[in-house]
């Protein structure tokens, strides 16, 4: 049984209700505004398996991001496990969150996700390559052991034979496809610079995440002591988003200068 199925069962038991009910007509979302005067930066944040916007606010996630990058607006989208189970997460994210955000005129939109939300972030990138300005992967779930073991046995992502490409993502190939996508980033500095990755070295997901981190530039990968917990995520999110925010302000300044 895959980790995603085990986590679905855990979510059902811990919540005291079924995760197999109908989806809401509208994806719930919570906007926490930053200090920017103009709509320059938006972070769309996807929750982990047992989380949602209320839980992330309670744990101090928006506060941590704003301590690092105070200017950015943060939109937390309640794309919970049932959207993944029904194969709707990418479509609903695109139609109900991403397109309206673009219409609001943000200069840059960054997609971020923790654990399950990290996989959702990668799935969106596979289906809509380059549509967001970048990805922030927070201890991301990287798929089944079958796929990650095959990468490890091959000696790493660069030497992995990923098999045939597919044109449609589904429940049986989503993890292989996101790893294929990551493999195609190798040697393309522009694509690699768009990806920011963090994970604790005691996290159960770290061995898989480490294989992704190995292909990223040193200033885009942030391994640190810690496990799969808020005690690790909160302080390290502040660090990552501070560095990201600084890099984007520099980039926009350079673009503004060159256009004069």
Coordinates of C-alpha atoms in Angstrom, one line a residue:
X1 CA 0.0 0.0 0.0
X2 CA 1.4 3.4 -1.0
X3 CA 2.2 6.1 1.6
X4 CA -0.5 8.3 0.0
X5 CA -3.2 5.7 0.7
X6 CA -1.9 5.1 4.3
X7 CA -2.1 8.9 4.9
X8 CA -5.6 9.1 3.5
X9 CA -6.7 6.4 5.9
X10 CA -5.0 8.2 8.8
X11 CA -6.6 11.5 7.8
X12 CA -10.0 9.8 7.9
X13 CA -9.5 8.3 11.3
X14 CA -7.9 11.4 12.8
X15 CA -10.6 13.8 11.6
X16 CA -13.4 11.5 12.7
X17 CA -15.1 11.7 9.3
X18 CA -14.7 10.3 5.9
X19 CA -12.3 11.8 3.4
X20 CA -14.4 10.3 0.6
X21 CA -17.3 12.8 0.6
X22 CA -18.3 15.2 -2.3
X23 CA -16.0 18.1 -3.1
X24 CA -17.2 21.6 -2.2
X25 CA -18.5 23.7 -5.1
X26 CA -15.8 26.3 -4.4
X27 CA -12.3 25.8 -3.1
X28 CA -12.0 27.6 0.1
X29 CA -9.2 30.1 0.3
X30 CA -7.8 32.6 2.8
X31 CA -5.8 35.7 1.8
X32 CA -3.3 37.2 4.2
X33 CA -2.1 40.5 2.7
X34 CA 1.5 41.6 2.9
X35 CA 2.9 45.2 3.1
X36 CA 3.2 45.8 -0.6
X37 CA 1.3 48.7 -2.0
X38 CA 1.0 47.3 -5.5
X39 CA 0.1 43.7 -6.4
X40 CA 3.7 42.5 -7.1
X41 CA 4.1 39.2 -5.3
X42 CA 1.6 36.4 -4.4
X43 CA 2.4 33.1 -2.7
X44 CA -0.2 30.4 -3.2
X45 CA 0.2 27.9 -0.4
X46 CA -1.1 24.3 -0.6
X47 CA -1.6 22.4 2.7
X48 CA -0.2 19.1 3.9
X49 CA -2.2 16.0 4.4
X50 CA -3.8 16.8 7.8
X51 CA -3.8 20.6 7.4
X52 CA -5.9 23.4 6.0
X53 CA -5.8 27.2 6.1
X54 CA -7.1 27.4 9.7
X55 CA -4.6 24.9 10.8
X56 CA -1.7 26.7 9.0
X57 CA -2.7 30.0 10.6
X58 CA -2.9 28.5 14.0
X59 CA 0.6 27.1 13.6
X60 CA 1.9 30.5 12.5
X61 CA 2.7 29.7 8.8
X62 CA 1.7 33.1 7.3
X63 CA 3.5 34.9 10.1
X64 CA 6.7 32.9 9.5
X65 CA 6.5 33.6 5.8
X66 CA 5.9 37.3 6.4
X67 CA 8.8 37.6 8.8
X68 CA 10.9 36.5 5.9
X69 CA 9.1 38.2 3.0
X70 CA 6.8 40.8 4.5
X71 CA 5.8 42.4 1.2
X72 CA 4.2 39.3 -0.4
X73 CA 0.5 38.4 -0.2
X74 CA -0.3 34.8 0.8
X75 CA -3.3 32.9 -0.4
X76 CA -3.9 29.6 1.4
X77 CA -6.0 27.2 -0.7
X78 CA -7.8 24.4 1.0
X79 CA -7.0 21.8 -1.6
X80 CA -7.2 18.9 0.8
X81 CA -6.7 15.1 0.3
X82 CA -10.1 14.6 -1.4
X83 CA -9.1 16.8 -4.3
X84 CA -6.1 14.5 -4.9
X85 CA -8.1 11.3 -4.5
X86 CA -10.7 12.5 -7.1
X87 CA -8.0 13.7 -9.5
X88 CA -9.3 17.3 -9.3
X89 CA -6.4 19.1 -7.5
X90 CA -4.7 20.5 -10.6
X91 CA -7.8 21.6 -12.4
X92 CA -9.4 23.3 -9.4
X93 CA -6.2 25.0 -8.5
X94 CA -5.8 26.3 -12.0
X95 CA -9.4 27.4 -12.6
X96 CA -10.4 28.7 -9.2
X97 CA -7.1 30.0 -7.7
X98 CA -4.5 30.6 -10.4
X99 CA -6.4 32.2 -13.2
X100 CA -8.3 34.7 -10.9
X101 CA -4.9 35.6 -9.3
X102 CA -3.4 36.3 -12.7
X103 CA -6.4 38.5 -13.5
X104 CA -5.7 40.6 -10.4
X105 CA -2.5 41.7 -11.9
X106 CA 0.3 40.2 -9.7
X107 CA 3.7 40.6 -11.2
X108 CA 4.9 37.3 -9.8
X109 CA 3.0 34.3 -8.5
X110 CA 4.9 31.6 -6.5
X111 CA 3.3 28.2 -5.8
X112 CA 4.3 26.6 -2.5
X113 CA 3.3 23.4 -0.7
X114 CA 4.2 21.3 2.3
X115 CA 4.3 17.5 2.3
X116 CA 1.3 16.5 0.2
X117 CA 1.0 20.1 -1.0
X118 CA 4.6 19.8 -2.2
X119 CA 3.6 17.0 -4.5
X120 CA 0.5 19.1 -5.6
X121 CA 2.9 21.9 -6.5
X122 CA 5.0 19.6 -8.6
X123 CA 1.9 18.1 -10.2
X124 CA 0.7 21.6 -11.2
X125 CA 4.1 22.4 -12.7
X126 CA 4.0 19.2 -14.8
X127 CA 0.5 20.1 -16.1
X128 CA 1.2 23.8 -16.6
X129 CA 5.0 24.1 -17.1
X130 CA 6.4 27.6 -16.4
X131 CA 3.0 29.1 -15.6
X132 CA 4.0 30.2 -12.1
X133 CA 7.2 32.1 -11.5
X134 CA 8.6 29.5 -9.2
X135 CA 8.0 26.6 -6.8
X136 CA 8.7 26.4 -3.1
X137 CA 8.8 22.7 -1.9
X138 CA 8.5 22.3 1.9
X139 CA 9.4 18.7 2.9
X140 CA 7.5 17.5 -0.2
X141 CA 6.1 14.0 -0.5
X142 CA 7.9 12.6 -3.6
X143 CA 5.8 9.6 -4.4
X144 CA 5.9 5.8 -4.1
X145 CA 8.9 3.8 -2.9
X146 CA 8.9 1.9 -6.2
X147 CA 9.9 5.1 -8.1
X148 CA 12.3 6.6 -5.5
X149 CA 14.0 3.2 -5.0
X150 CA 14.5 2.9 -8.8
X151 CA 16.2 6.3 -8.8
X152 CA 18.4 5.4 -5.9
X153 CA 19.4 2.1 -7.4
X154 CA 20.3 3.9 -10.7
X155 CA 22.8 6.1 -8.8
X156 CA 20.7 9.2 -8.8
X157 CA 18.3 11.2 -11.0
X158 CA 20.8 12.0 -13.7
X159 CA 21.4 8.3 -14.5
X160 CA 17.9 7.1 -13.9
X161 CA 16.0 5.5 -16.9
X162 CA 12.5 6.9 -16.3
X163 CA 10.8 4.9 -19.0
X164 CA 8.4 6.2 -21.5
X165 CA 6.8 9.7 -21.1
X166 CA 3.1 10.0 -20.8
X167 CA 0.8 12.8 -22.0
X168 CA -1.8 12.4 -19.3
X169 CA -1.1 12.3 -15.5
X170 CA -3.1 9.9 -13.4
X171 CA -3.0 8.1 -10.1
X172 CA -0.7 5.3 -11.3
X173 CA 2.0 7.6 -12.9
X174 CA 1.9 11.0 -11.2
X175 CA 5.1 10.4 -9.2
X176 CA 7.1 9.0 -12.1
X177 CA 6.0 12.0 -14.2
X178 CA 7.1 14.6 -11.7
X179 CA 10.5 12.8 -11.3
X180 CA 10.8 12.8 -15.1
X181 CA 10.1 16.5 -15.1
X182 CA 12.8 17.1 -12.5
X183 CA 15.2 15.0 -14.5
X184 CA 14.6 17.3 -17.5
X185 CA 15.6 20.3 -15.4
X186 CA 19.2 19.0 -15.2
X187 CA 21.4 21.3 -17.1
X188 CA 18.8 24.0 -17.5
X189 CA 19.8 26.7 -15.1
X190 CA 16.8 28.8 -15.7
X191 CA 14.5 26.0 -14.6
X192 CA 16.6 25.0 -11.7
X193 CA 16.7 28.6 -10.4
X194 CA 12.9 28.5 -10.1
X195 CA 12.8 25.7 -7.6
X196 CA 13.4 26.3 -3.8
X197 CA 13.5 23.2 -1.6
X198 CA 13.7 22.6 2.1
X199 CA 13.6 19.5 4.3
X200 CA 14.8 18.3 7.7
X201 CA 17.5 15.7 7.7
X202 CA 15.5 13.5 10.2
X203 CA 12.3 13.7 8.1
X204 CA 11.0 10.4 6.9
X205 CA 10.8 12.0 3.4
X206 CA 14.4 13.2 3.5
X207 CA 16.0 10.3 1.5
X208 CA 13.7 11.0 -1.5
X209 CA 13.9 14.8 -1.1
X210 CA 17.7 14.6 -1.0
X211 CA 17.8 13.1 -4.5
X212 CA 15.9 16.1 -5.8
X213 CA 18.2 18.5 -3.8
X214 CA 21.3 17.0 -5.4
X215 CA 20.4 18.5 -8.8
X216 CA 19.5 22.0 -7.5
X217 CA 22.0 24.9 -7.0
X218 CA 23.4 25.2 -3.5
X219 CA 21.4 28.4 -2.9
X220 CA 18.1 26.7 -3.8
X221 CA 18.3 23.7 -1.4
X222 CA 18.0 24.1 2.3
X223 CA 18.5 20.9 4.3
X224 CA 18.7 21.5 8.0
X225 CA 18.4 19.5 11.3
X226 CA 14.8 18.6 11.9
X227 CA 12.0 16.3 11.2
X228 CA 8.5 16.4 9.7
X229 CA 7.1 18.8 12.2
X230 CA 6.2 22.5 12.7
X231 CA 9.2 22.9 15.0
X232 CA 11.4 22.5 11.9
X233 CA 9.1 24.1 9.3
X234 CA 8.3 27.4 11.0
X235 CA 11.8 28.8 11.5
X236 CA 13.1 27.3 8.3
X237 CA 10.3 28.7 6.2
X238 CA 11.2 32.1 7.5
X239 CA 14.8 31.6 6.3
X240 CA 13.8 30.3 2.9
X241 CA 11.2 33.0 2.2
X242 CA 13.5 35.7 3.3
X243 CA 16.1 34.6 0.8
X244 CA 13.5 34.2 -1.9
X245 CA 12.0 37.6 -1.2
X246 CA 15.4 39.2 -1.4
X247 CA 16.2 37.6 -4.7
X248 CA 12.9 38.7 -6.2
X249 CA 13.3 42.3 -5.1
X250 CA 16.8 42.3 -6.7
X251 CA 15.4 40.8 -9.9
X252 CA 12.6 43.3 -10.2
X253 CA 15.0 46.2 -9.6
X254 CA 17.3 44.9 -12.3
X255 CA 14.3 44.6 -14.7
X256 CA 13.2 48.2 -13.9
X257 CA 16.7 49.6 -14.4
X258 CA 17.1 47.8 -17.7
X259 CA 13.8 49.1 -19.0
X260 CA 14.8 52.7 -18.6

